[in-house]
mmCIF file of C-alpha atoms and ligand atoms in Angstrom:
data_model
loop_
_atom_site.group_PDB
_atom_site.id
_atom_site.type_symbol
_atom_site.label_atom_id
_atom_site.label_comp_id
_atom_site.label_asym_id
_atom_site.label_seq_id
_atom_site.Cartn_x
_atom_site.Cartn_y
_atom_site.Cartn_z
ATOM 1 C CA UNK J 1 -0.019 -0.046 0.154
ATOM 2 C CA UNK J 2 1.533 3.263 -0.772
ATOM 3 C CA UNK J 3 1.701 5.158 2.601
ATOM 4 C CA UNK J 4 2.067 8.699 3.872
ATOM 5 C CA UNK J 5 5.104 8.840 3.353
ATOM 6 C CA UNK J 6 5.688 7.836 -0.446
ATOM 7 C CA UNK J 7 2.327 10.226 -0.821
ATOM 8 C CA UNK J 8 4.482 13.156 0.587
ATOM 9 C CA UNK J 9 7.864 12.170 -1.813
ATOM 10 C CA UNK J 10 5.691 11.874 -4.868
ATOM 11 C CA UNK J 11 3.976 15.512 -3.961
ATOM 12 C CA UNK J 12 8.150 16.464 -3.746
ATOM 13 C CA UNK J 13 9.330 14.633 -6.567
ATOM 14 C CA UNK J 14 6.491 15.842 -9.038
ATOM 15 C CA UNK J 15 8.306 15.326 -12.945
ATOM 16 C CA UNK J 16 6.457 16.360 -16.283
ATOM 17 C CA UNK J 17 6.566 12.692 -16.974
ATOM 18 C CA UNK J 18 7.111 9.400 -15.380
ATOM 19 C CA UNK J 19 9.974 9.262 -18.111
ATOM 20 C CA UNK J 20 11.274 12.336 -16.608
ATOM 21 C CA UNK J 21 11.236 11.325 -12.968
ATOM 22 C CA UNK J 22 13.370 8.189 -14.139
ATOM 23 C CA UNK J 23 15.973 10.299 -15.812
ATOM 24 C CA UNK J 24 16.344 12.424 -12.818
ATOM 25 C CA UNK J 25 16.745 9.321 -10.813
ATOM 26 C CA UNK J 26 19.320 7.984 -13.460
ATOM 27 C CA UNK J 27 20.889 11.423 -13.168
ATOM 28 C CA UNK J 28 21.111 11.543 -9.352
ATOM 29 C CA UNK J 29 23.356 7.965 -9.476
ATOM 30 C CA UNK J 30 25.475 9.822 -11.775
ATOM 31 C CA UNK J 31 24.745 7.149 -14.988
ATOM 32 C CA UNK J 32 25.705 8.427 -18.211
ATOM 33 C CA UNK J 33 27.653 7.824 -21.189
ATOM 34 C CA UNK J 34 30.606 4.854 -20.660
ATOM 35 C CA UNK J 35 27.308 3.268 -18.339
ATOM 36 C CA UNK J 36 24.562 0.702 -19.395
ATOM 37 C CA UNK J 37 21.096 0.478 -17.683
ATOM 38 C CA UNK J 38 19.326 -2.815 -18.252
ATOM 39 C CA UNK J 39 15.387 -3.019 -18.475
ATOM 40 C CA UNK J 40 12.578 -4.949 -19.924
ATOM 41 C CA UNK J 41 11.932 -5.550 -23.153
ATOM 42 C CA UNK J 42 7.751 -5.273 -23.732
ATOM 43 C CA UNK J 43 7.922 -2.112 -22.384
ATOM 44 C CA UNK J 44 7.279 1.750 -23.407
ATOM 45 C CA UNK J 45 9.614 3.583 -25.509
ATOM 46 C CA UNK J 46 9.534 6.440 -22.718
ATOM 47 C CA UNK J 47 11.874 3.903 -20.657
ATOM 48 C CA UNK J 48 14.796 3.790 -23.294
ATOM 49 C CA UNK J 49 14.143 7.083 -24.038
ATOM 50 C CA UNK J 50 15.090 8.392 -20.272
ATOM 51 C CA UNK J 51 17.981 6.433 -20.312
ATOM 52 C CA UNK J 52 18.983 7.554 -23.738
ATOM 53 C CA UNK J 53 18.835 11.112 -22.666
ATOM 54 C CA UNK J 54 21.502 10.466 -19.954
ATOM 55 C CA UNK J 55 23.881 9.343 -22.791
ATOM 56 C CA UNK J 56 24.099 5.885 -21.132
ATOM 57 C CA UNK J 57 23.323 2.389 -22.919
ATOM 58 C CA UNK J 58 20.305 0.475 -22.306
ATOM 59 C CA UNK J 59 20.507 -3.423 -22.243
ATOM 60 C CA UNK J 60 17.270 -5.405 -23.151
ATOM 61 C CA UNK J 61 16.149 -8.390 -20.953
ATOM 62 C CA UNK J 62 13.561 -10.817 -21.681
ATOM 63 C CA UNK J 63 10.627 -11.439 -20.120
ATOM 64 C CA UNK J 64 9.417 -14.674 -18.565
ATOM 65 C CA UNK J 65 8.790 -17.963 -20.497
ATOM 66 C CA UNK J 66 4.511 -16.996 -20.623
ATOM 67 C CA UNK J 67 5.038 -13.845 -18.359
ATOM 68 C CA UNK J 68 4.755 -10.178 -18.939
ATOM 69 C CA UNK J 69 7.895 -9.175 -16.094
ATOM 70 C CA UNK J 70 11.396 -9.338 -15.970
ATOM 71 C CA UNK J 71 13.584 -13.032 -16.525
ATOM 72 C CA UNK J 72 16.005 -12.904 -13.835
ATOM 73 C CA UNK J 73 17.865 -15.825 -15.452
ATOM 74 C CA UNK J 74 18.351 -13.480 -18.696
ATOM 75 C CA UNK J 75 19.324 -10.786 -16.548
ATOM 76 C CA UNK J 76 22.207 -12.744 -15.030
ATOM 77 C CA UNK J 77 23.523 -13.781 -18.934
ATOM 78 C CA UNK J 78 23.236 -9.572 -20.314
ATOM 79 C CA UNK J 79 24.907 -7.793 -17.327
ATOM 80 C CA UNK J 80 27.760 -6.421 -18.011
ATOM 81 C CA UNK J 81 30.573 -4.833 -16.494
ATOM 82 C CA UNK J 82 29.665 -1.205 -17.346
ATOM 83 C CA UNK J 83 25.678 -1.757 -15.754
ATOM 84 C CA UNK J 84 24.978 0.598 -13.531
ATOM 85 C CA UNK J 85 21.080 -0.289 -12.686
ATOM 86 C CA UNK J 86 18.232 -2.419 -13.462
ATOM 87 C CA UNK J 87 14.757 -0.604 -14.016
ATOM 88 C CA UNK J 88 12.430 -3.335 -13.239
ATOM 89 C CA UNK J 89 8.584 -3.035 -14.501
ATOM 90 C CA UNK J 90 5.845 -4.149 -12.837
ATOM 91 C CA UNK J 91 3.949 -4.462 -15.915
ATOM 92 C CA UNK J 92 0.018 -4.299 -16.004
ATOM 93 C CA UNK J 93 0.458 -3.952 -11.968
ATOM 94 C CA UNK J 94 2.163 -7.689 -12.214
ATOM 95 C CA UNK J 95 4.498 -7.357 -9.565
ATOM 96 C CA UNK J 96 8.117 -8.641 -11.322
ATOM 97 C CA UNK J 97 9.960 -11.782 -9.440
ATOM 98 C CA UNK J 98 11.630 -9.502 -7.369
ATOM 99 C CA UNK J 99 13.523 -12.412 -4.873
ATOM 100 C CA UNK J 100 14.834 -13.765 -8.157
ATOM 101 C CA UNK J 101 16.265 -10.358 -9.560
ATOM 102 C CA UNK J 102 17.977 -8.909 -6.431
ATOM 103 C CA UNK J 103 19.388 -12.795 -5.842
ATOM 104 C CA UNK J 104 21.043 -11.871 -9.574
ATOM 105 C CA UNK J 105 21.673 -7.878 -8.521
ATOM 106 C CA UNK J 106 23.062 -8.734 -5.107
ATOM 107 C CA UNK J 107 23.741 -5.193 -2.901
ATOM 108 C CA UNK J 108 25.821 -3.734 -5.774
ATOM 109 C CA UNK J 109 23.454 -3.195 -8.668
ATOM 110 C CA UNK J 110 20.837 -0.624 -7.882
ATOM 111 C CA UNK J 111 16.779 -1.539 -8.639
ATOM 112 C CA UNK J 112 14.638 1.642 -10.276
ATOM 113 C CA UNK J 113 10.985 -0.136 -9.908
ATOM 114 C CA UNK J 114 8.786 0.995 -12.898
ATOM 115 C CA UNK J 115 5.655 1.609 -10.428
ATOM 116 C CA UNK J 116 3.847 3.277 -13.597
ATOM 117 C CA UNK J 117 1.169 0.594 -13.700
ATOM 118 C CA UNK J 118 1.053 -0.623 -9.899
ATOM 119 C CA UNK J 119 0.276 1.352 -6.757
ATOM 120 C CA UNK J 120 -1.029 -1.133 -4.814
ATOM 121 C CA UNK J 121 0.131 -4.294 -6.107
ATOM 122 C CA UNK J 122 2.725 -6.670 -3.067
ATOM 123 C CA UNK J 123 5.174 -9.214 -3.587
ATOM 124 C CA UNK J 124 5.720 -11.634 -0.811
ATOM 125 C CA UNK J 125 3.754 -9.114 0.667
ATOM 126 C CA UNK J 126 5.591 -5.939 0.839
ATOM 127 C CA UNK J 127 4.244 -3.032 -1.622
ATOM 128 C CA UNK J 128 6.107 -2.833 -4.658
ATOM 129 C CA UNK J 129 7.609 0.207 -4.783
ATOM 130 C CA UNK J 130 9.882 -0.673 -1.249
ATOM 131 C CA UNK J 131 11.947 -3.304 -2.806
ATOM 132 C CA UNK J 132 14.755 -0.821 -5.008
ATOM 133 C CA UNK J 133 16.359 2.329 -3.921
ATOM 134 C CA UNK J 134 13.409 4.327 -5.798
ATOM 135 C CA UNK J 135 10.399 3.610 -7.752
ATOM 136 C CA UNK J 136 8.722 5.804 -10.567
ATOM 137 C CA UNK J 137 5.430 6.567 -11.420
ATOM 138 C CA UNK J 138 2.889 7.931 -14.211
ATOM 139 C CA UNK J 139 -0.360 9.598 -14.050
ATOM 140 C CA UNK J 140 -1.760 10.098 -17.467
ATOM 141 C CA UNK J 141 -4.275 7.888 -19.576
ATOM 142 C CA UNK J 142 -4.276 4.761 -18.968
ATOM 143 C CA UNK J 143 -1.958 4.122 -15.891
ATOM 144 C CA UNK J 144 -4.485 3.158 -12.425
ATOM 145 C CA UNK J 145 -4.752 7.019 -11.450
ATOM 146 C CA UNK J 146 -5.353 9.276 -14.017
ATOM 147 C CA UNK J 147 -4.258 13.209 -13.230
ATOM 148 C CA UNK J 148 -2.893 13.863 -16.824
ATOM 149 C CA UNK J 149 0.373 14.156 -18.321
ATOM 150 C CA UNK J 150 2.733 13.982 -15.139
ATOM 151 C CA UNK J 151 4.912 11.810 -13.200
ATOM 152 C CA UNK J 152 6.391 11.747 -9.769
ATOM 153 C CA UNK J 153 9.431 9.366 -7.704
ATOM 154 C CA UNK J 154 9.524 7.699 -4.446
ATOM 155 C CA UNK J 155 13.339 7.425 -3.130
ATOM 156 C CA UNK J 156 13.906 4.791 -0.583
ATOM 157 C CA UNK J 157 17.709 5.727 0.138
ATOM 158 C CA UNK J 158 18.520 8.634 2.148
ATOM 159 C CA UNK J 159 21.678 10.270 0.037
ATOM 160 C CA UNK J 160 20.263 9.301 -3.092
ATOM 161 C CA UNK J 161 16.610 11.125 -1.932
ATOM 162 C CA UNK J 162 19.003 14.403 -0.678
ATOM 163 C CA UNK J 163 20.394 14.216 -4.256
ATOM 164 C CA UNK J 164 17.145 14.314 -6.088
ATOM 165 C CA UNK J 165 15.488 17.053 -3.941
ATOM 166 C CA UNK J 166 18.966 19.201 -4.497
ATOM 167 C CA UNK J 167 18.478 18.784 -8.180
ATOM 168 C CA UNK J 168 15.257 19.571 -8.600
ATOM 169 C CA UNK J 169 15.045 23.642 -8.838
ATOM 170 C CA UNK J 170 16.645 22.479 -12.466
ATOM 171 C CA UNK J 171 13.236 21.451 -13.159
ATOM 172 C CA UNK J 172 10.926 24.291 -14.847
ATOM 173 C CA UNK J 173 7.390 24.035 -14.615
ATOM 174 C CA UNK J 174 5.544 24.014 -17.896
ATOM 175 C CA UNK J 175 4.877 26.994 -19.994
ATOM 176 C CA UNK J 176 1.694 28.734 -19.484
ATOM 177 C CA UNK J 177 0.684 28.256 -23.280
ATOM 178 C CA UNK J 178 1.630 24.336 -22.721
ATOM 179 C CA UNK J 179 -0.001 24.110 -19.041
ATOM 180 C CA UNK J 180 -3.645 25.374 -20.979
ATOM 181 C CA UNK J 181 -3.467 22.613 -23.593
ATOM 182 C CA UNK J 182 -2.528 19.999 -20.946
ATOM 183 C CA UNK J 183 -5.527 20.827 -18.323
ATOM 184 C CA UNK J 184 -7.679 21.257 -21.930
ATOM 185 C CA UNK J 185 -6.895 17.601 -22.913
ATOM 186 C CA UNK J 186 -6.830 16.483 -19.065
ATOM 187 C CA UNK J 187 -10.868 17.540 -19.455
ATOM 188 C CA UNK J 188 -11.520 15.971 -22.775
ATOM 189 C CA UNK J 189 -10.368 12.356 -21.495
ATOM 190 C CA UNK J 190 -12.531 12.706 -18.580
ATOM 191 C CA UNK J 191 -15.507 14.299 -20.007
ATOM 192 C CA UNK J 192 -15.542 11.605 -23.321
ATOM 193 C CA UNK J 193 -13.692 8.594 -22.218
ATOM 194 C CA UNK J 194 -15.546 5.593 -21.664
ATOM 195 C CA UNK J 195 -14.895 1.911 -22.804
ATOM 196 C CA UNK J 196 -17.655 1.707 -25.234
ATOM 197 C CA UNK J 197 -15.807 5.301 -26.777
ATOM 198 C CA UNK J 198 -12.344 3.454 -26.654
ATOM 199 C CA UNK J 199 -12.120 3.478 -30.633
ATOM 200 C CA UNK J 200 -13.522 6.521 -32.336
ATOM 201 C CA UNK J 201 -11.616 8.380 -28.924
ATOM 202 C CA UNK J 202 -8.064 6.402 -29.778
ATOM 203 C CA UNK J 203 -8.548 7.262 -33.587
ATOM 204 C CA UNK J 204 -9.551 11.247 -32.570
ATOM 205 C CA UNK J 205 -6.363 11.439 -30.321
ATOM 206 C CA UNK J 206 -3.909 9.936 -32.342
ATOM 207 C CA UNK J 207 -4.955 12.403 -35.062
ATOM 208 C CA UNK J 208 -4.731 15.228 -32.581
ATOM 209 C CA UNK J 209 -1.344 13.606 -32.103
ATOM 210 C CA UNK J 210 -0.411 13.923 -35.376
ATOM 211 C CA UNK J 211 -1.367 17.349 -35.757
ATOM 212 C CA UNK J 212 0.517 18.739 -32.464
ATOM 213 C CA UNK J 213 -2.885 19.748 -30.943
ATOM 214 C CA UNK J 214 -2.244 16.804 -28.396
ATOM 215 C CA UNK J 215 0.513 15.846 -25.665
ATOM 216 C CA UNK J 216 0.845 11.885 -27.571
ATOM 217 C CA UNK J 217 2.424 9.342 -25.051
ATOM 218 C CA UNK J 218 4.538 8.367 -27.457
ATOM 219 C CA UNK J 219 6.637 11.787 -28.783
ATOM 220 C CA UNK J 220 9.282 10.477 -31.282
ATOM 221 C CA UNK J 221 12.956 10.102 -30.360
ATOM 222 C CA UNK J 222 14.297 12.977 -31.467
ATOM 223 C CA UNK J 223 17.090 14.759 -29.525
ATOM 224 C CA UNK J 224 15.794 17.857 -30.077
ATOM 225 C CA UNK J 225 11.898 17.222 -28.844
ATOM 226 C CA UNK J 226 13.230 15.365 -25.814
ATOM 227 C CA UNK J 227 15.662 17.728 -24.162
ATOM 228 C CA UNK J 228 12.922 20.090 -23.496
ATOM 229 C CA UNK J 229 10.530 17.646 -21.935
ATOM 230 C CA UNK J 230 13.808 16.348 -19.640
ATOM 231 C CA UNK J 231 13.857 19.719 -17.945
ATOM 232 C CA UNK J 232 10.280 20.041 -16.932
ATOM 233 C CA UNK J 233 8.402 19.496 -13.646
ATOM 234 C CA UNK J 234 5.118 18.614 -13.436
ATOM 235 C CA UNK J 235 2.338 20.938 -14.388
ATOM 236 C CA UNK J 236 0.908 22.995 -11.011
ATOM 237 C CA UNK J 237 -2.852 21.754 -11.817
ATOM 238 C CA UNK J 238 -1.782 18.823 -12.517
ATOM 239 C CA UNK J 239 0.167 17.985 -8.973
ATOM 240 C CA UNK J 240 -2.720 19.388 -7.058
ATOM 241 C CA UNK J 241 -5.277 16.789 -9.108
ATOM 242 C CA UNK J 242 -2.874 14.479 -8.424
ATOM 243 C CA UNK J 243 -2.506 15.415 -3.950
ATOM 244 C CA UNK J 244 -6.116 15.479 -4.492
ATOM 245 C CA UNK J 245 -6.512 11.905 -6.369
ATOM 246 C CA UNK J 246 -4.159 9.901 -4.540
ATOM 247 C CA UNK J 247 -6.066 9.934 -1.309
ATOM 248 C CA UNK J 248 -8.831 7.562 -2.820
ATOM 249 C CA UNK J 249 -6.082 5.170 -4.597
ATOM 250 C CA UNK J 250 -7.150 2.289 -2.268
ATOM 251 C CA UNK J 251 -11.107 2.713 -3.635
ATOM 252 C CA UNK J 252 -9.597 3.167 -7.194
ATOM 253 C CA UNK J 253 -7.579 -0.633 -6.331
ATOM 254 C CA UNK J 254 -10.480 -1.966 -4.597
ATOM 255 C CA UNK J 255 -12.312 -1.558 -7.753
ATOM 256 C CA UNK J 256 -10.264 -2.709 -10.136
ATOM 257 C CA UNK J 257 -9.904 -6.206 -7.970
ATOM 258 C CA UNK J 258 -13.377 -6.770 -8.484
ATOM 259 C CA UNK J 259 -13.546 -6.070 -12.433
ATOM 260 C CA UNK J 260 -10.480 -8.212 -12.572
ATOM 261 C CA UNK J 261 -11.825 -10.934 -10.598
ATOM 262 C CA UNK J 262 -15.190 -10.899 -12.724
ATOM 263 C CA UNK J 263 -12.981 -11.242 -16.163
ATOM 264 C CA UNK J 264 -11.441 -13.844 -14.105
ATOM 265 C CA UNK J 265 -14.904 -15.605 -13.394
ATOM 266 C CA UNK J 266 -16.353 -14.950 -16.281
ATOM 267 C CA UNK J 267 -13.991 -15.661 -19.579
ATOM 268 C CA UNK J 268 -14.305 -18.772 -21.004
ATOM 269 C CA UNK J 269 -13.377 -17.826 -24.499
ATOM 270 C CA UNK J 270 -11.458 -20.248 -26.152
ATOM 271 C CA UNK J 271 -10.236 -17.414 -27.960
ATOM 272 C CA UNK J 272 -8.073 -15.939 -25.120
ATOM 273 C CA UNK J 273 -5.776 -17.722 -22.171
ATOM 274 C CA UNK J 274 -4.698 -15.624 -18.800
ATOM 275 C CA UNK J 275 -0.955 -14.623 -18.179
ATOM 276 C CA UNK J 276 1.517 -16.241 -15.846
ATOM 277 C CA UNK J 277 2.081 -14.392 -12.888
ATOM 278 C CA UNK J 278 5.350 -15.071 -10.653
ATOM 279 C CA UNK J 279 4.577 -17.123 -7.297
ATOM 280 C CA UNK J 280 4.492 -14.622 -4.905
ATOM 281 C CA UNK J 281 2.766 -11.920 -6.410
ATOM 282 C CA UNK J 282 -0.639 -10.026 -5.520
ATOM 283 C CA UNK J 283 -1.468 -8.236 -8.285
ATOM 284 C CA UNK J 284 -3.869 -5.103 -8.529
ATOM 285 C CA UNK J 285 -4.560 -5.267 -12.360
ATOM 286 C CA UNK J 286 -4.186 -1.924 -14.051
ATOM 287 C CA UNK J 287 -5.277 -3.503 -17.035
ATOM 288 C CA UNK J 288 -6.343 -7.010 -17.416
ATOM 289 C CA UNK J 289 -3.923 -8.750 -19.663
ATOM 290 C CA UNK J 290 -4.860 -11.860 -21.899
ATOM 291 C CA UNK J 291 -2.996 -13.919 -24.330
ATOM 292 C CA UNK J 292 -4.509 -14.803 -27.998
ATOM 293 C CA UNK J 293 -3.841 -16.729 -30.703
ATOM 294 C CA UNK J 294 -5.266 -14.540 -33.035
ATOM 295 C CA UNK J 295 -4.737 -10.716 -32.045
ATOM 296 C CA UNK J 296 -5.065 -8.919 -34.875
ATOM 297 C CA UNK J 297 -8.651 -10.593 -35.965
ATOM 298 C CA UNK J 298 -9.373 -10.014 -32.471
ATOM 299 C CA UNK J 299 -9.343 -7.017 -31.833
ATOM 300 C CA UNK J 300 -10.654 -6.053 -35.387
ATOM 301 C CA UNK J 301 -13.692 -7.840 -33.997
ATOM 302 C CA UNK J 302 -13.626 -6.090 -30.857
ATOM 303 C CA UNK J 303 -12.918 -2.628 -32.770
ATOM 304 C CA UNK J 304 -16.617 -3.354 -34.806
ATOM 305 C CA UNK J 305 -18.050 -4.623 -31.564
ATOM 306 C CA UNK J 306 -17.408 -1.886 -30.106
ATOM 307 C CA UNK J 307 -15.397 -3.314 -27.164
ATOM 308 C CA UNK J 308 -12.710 -1.911 -25.709
ATOM 309 C CA UNK J 309 -9.546 -4.092 -26.108
ATOM 310 C CA UNK J 310 -6.252 -2.952 -26.426
ATOM 311 C CA UNK J 311 -3.076 -3.552 -28.392
ATOM 312 C CA UNK J 312 -0.008 -2.472 -26.367
ATOM 313 C CA UNK J 313 2.501 -3.495 -26.298
ATOM 314 C CA UNK J 314 2.359 -4.320 -30.109
ATOM 315 C CA UNK J 315 6.107 -4.004 -29.428
ATOM 316 C CA UNK J 316 8.833 -5.035 -27.619
ATOM 317 C CA UNK J 317 9.049 -1.101 -27.321
ATOM 318 C CA UNK J 318 5.947 -0.188 -27.851
ATOM 319 C CA UNK J 319 4.721 1.569 -29.963
ATOM 320 C CA UNK J 320 8.283 1.565 -32.639
ATOM 321 C CA UNK J 321 7.672 -0.984 -35.668
ATOM 322 C CA UNK J 322 10.509 -3.387 -36.713
ATOM 323 C CA UNK J 323 12.338 -0.874 -38.489
ATOM 324 C CA UNK J 324 12.523 1.644 -35.622
ATOM 325 C CA UNK J 325 13.853 -0.188 -33.077
ATOM 326 C CA UNK J 326 17.090 0.605 -33.751
ATOM 327 C CA UNK J 327 16.431 3.830 -32.659
ATOM 328 C CA UNK J 328 16.480 2.688 -28.797
ATOM 329 C CA UNK J 329 18.929 0.254 -29.510
ATOM 330 C CA UNK J 330 16.725 -2.971 -29.359
ATOM 331 C CA UNK J 331 18.831 -5.466 -31.337
ATOM 332 C CA UNK J 332 16.014 -6.870 -32.993
ATOM 333 C CA UNK J 333 15.267 -10.694 -32.306
ATOM 334 C CA UNK J 334 17.148 -10.558 -29.050
ATOM 335 C CA UNK J 335 13.984 -10.831 -26.740
ATOM 336 C CA UNK J 336 12.109 -13.629 -28.059
ATOM 337 C CA UNK J 337 9.835 -14.235 -25.233
ATOM 338 C CA UNK J 338 8.971 -10.222 -25.295
ATOM 339 C CA UNK J 339 8.276 -10.630 -29.088
ATOM 340 C CA UNK J 340 6.486 -13.124 -29.017
ATOM 341 C CA UNK J 341 4.079 -11.697 -26.181
ATOM 342 C CA UNK J 342 3.859 -8.510 -28.656
ATOM 343 C CA UNK J 343 2.003 -11.138 -31.025
ATOM 344 C CA UNK J 344 -0.651 -12.724 -28.690
ATOM 345 C CA UNK J 345 -1.206 -9.605 -25.612
ATOM 346 C CA UNK J 346 -4.718 -8.209 -25.463
ATOM 347 C CA UNK J 347 -5.681 -5.803 -22.496
ATOM 348 C CA UNK J 348 -9.152 -5.054 -21.194
ATOM 349 C CA UNK J 349 -9.440 -1.960 -18.733
ATOM 350 C CA UNK J 350 -9.979 -2.262 -14.844
ATOM 351 C CA UNK J 351 -9.951 1.475 -13.993
ATOM 352 C CA UNK J 352 -12.760 3.579 -12.500
ATOM 353 C CA UNK J 353 -14.866 4.644 -15.052
ATOM 354 C CA UNK J 354 -15.514 0.487 -16.261
ATOM 355 C CA UNK J 355 -18.592 -0.321 -15.558
ATOM 356 C CA UNK J 356 -20.950 -3.334 -14.950
ATOM 357 C CA UNK J 357 -22.418 -3.115 -18.036
ATOM 358 C CA UNK J 358 -18.984 -2.471 -19.714
ATOM 359 C CA UNK J 359 -17.893 -5.828 -18.225
ATOM 360 C CA UNK J 360 -20.997 -7.742 -19.291
ATOM 361 C CA UNK J 361 -20.283 -6.580 -22.804
ATOM 362 C CA UNK J 362 -16.466 -7.280 -22.698
ATOM 363 C CA UNK J 363 -17.041 -10.978 -21.275
ATOM 364 C CA UNK J 364 -19.669 -11.679 -23.879
ATOM 365 C CA UNK J 365 -17.909 -10.377 -26.270
ATOM 366 C CA UNK J 366 -15.088 -12.657 -25.668
ATOM 367 C CA UNK J 367 -17.439 -15.469 -25.257
ATOM 368 C CA UNK J 368 -19.042 -15.434 -28.311
ATOM 369 C CA UNK J 369 -15.895 -15.121 -30.351
ATOM 370 C CA UNK J 370 -14.627 -18.698 -30.934
ATOM 371 C CA UNK J 371 -11.355 -19.672 -31.729
ATOM 372 C CA UNK J 372 -12.601 -21.342 -35.004
ATOM 373 C CA UNK J 373 -14.353 -18.192 -35.967
ATOM 374 C CA UNK J 374 -11.149 -16.113 -35.841
ATOM 375 C CA UNK J 375 -8.825 -18.802 -37.358
ATOM 376 C CA UNK J 376 -11.059 -18.254 -40.902
ATOM 377 C CA UNK J 377 -10.238 -14.611 -40.764
ATOM 378 C CA UNK J 378 -7.502 -12.628 -42.017
ATOM 379 C CA UNK J 379 -4.916 -10.593 -40.189
ATOM 380 C CA UNK J 380 -5.064 -7.636 -40.668
ATOM 381 C CA UNK J 381 -1.869 -5.276 -40.233
HETATM 382 C C1 PLP Z 401 3.783 4.889 -19.316
HETATM 383 C C2 PLP Z 401 4.631 4.522 -18.585
HETATM 384 C C3 PLP Z 401 5.916 5.309 -18.848
HETATM 385 C C4 PLP Z 401 6.284 6.566 -18.408
HETATM 386 O O1 PLP Z 401 5.149 7.093 -18.557
HETATM 387 P P1 PLP Z 401 5.112 8.979 -18.921
HETATM 388 O O2 PLP Z 401 4.452 9.726 -17.832
HETATM 389 O O3 PLP Z 401 4.535 8.802 -20.135
HETATM 390 O O4 PLP Z 401 6.555 9.251 -19.448
HETATM 391 C C5 PLP Z 401 6.950 4.419 -18.034
HETATM 392 N N1 PLP Z 401 7.128 2.388 -18.130
HETATM 393 C C6 PLP Z 401 5.719 2.355 -18.117
HETATM 394 C C7 PLP Z 401 6.096 0.549 -17.865
HETATM 395 C C8 PLP Z 401 4.722 3.181 -18.859
HETATM 396 O O5 PLP Z 401 3.566 2.314 -19.002
#
């Protein structure tokens, strides 16, 4: 559970985005050119972007067989003498196997927990975010708490926290124009977003992102664009909203537990199967993941049926296409499990706005789409 200490820290160390919080942590750890940072494949471009912005090299580690979180055995294989930190991601709220990971890293290699999908999940009885030297968070669309574009850090190590607070004045607030844009975008999301409007809104959002009218989650990996974002703290109003919303984090968690439990009990479709989670993981899902053998056909059906079924991550470094992966130094084929999982994964929403009717619709949709039915369809790109 996220306690008062963590809440106070999130308030003190608010950054423009989750990736900026990670960047600040890496800088405070003196990570830069000539060093490397390990991270899992099956992630968001934000993570390698933050590593690359420091000048360090990202080293990609595969996920567990049938799972979505870091594989400790592959971590042991990929460690290098110049490695200075490991980013451990709790994908969709599923805690990574921290016991096995910490057995590999020992005392010498700091762990930074990517808690962008997980505020309250636990591993072996302890809350995620309490295992590493620090953790970082994101509060934009699709995360457990949506406050708008924004992120934060929680530091468990006293000297590191001191350094983070010392450096914090270098992060400027967004300009008034940007602040206005961010607040409008938040309002639009709050007013419009419901699971049954997922597909049309998604199209609109991508269009606005392309036109530059909305802050897309996936900035192009261009040094010029990146540099500006990486010098900013959280917008003032987003920070205030976040403080209010974090007080309700337990209610959010209770809701997503109920929703996920209903998906688990009621979905009996042959078209999908559940994901493996590490032993000791107590999961509060940010999204409910399923593996589909015919992912693209299933997504096409869901779009036609108006059911929110999301495709991310559709790439080992989402949303980069195969030919773009070199931009974030991902060697194609280096994490076969992660690449396979991208071709299978679909997720259902568990957030506060998911109603009983939305759950019914999603369950009915999945249970009536037969496996045989899908195999016949054309694989859409
Ligand atoms: C969203 C996300 C981030 C970064 O979030 P931003 O606030 O967009 O920078 C990092 N890691 C994961 C796993 C995420 O899903």
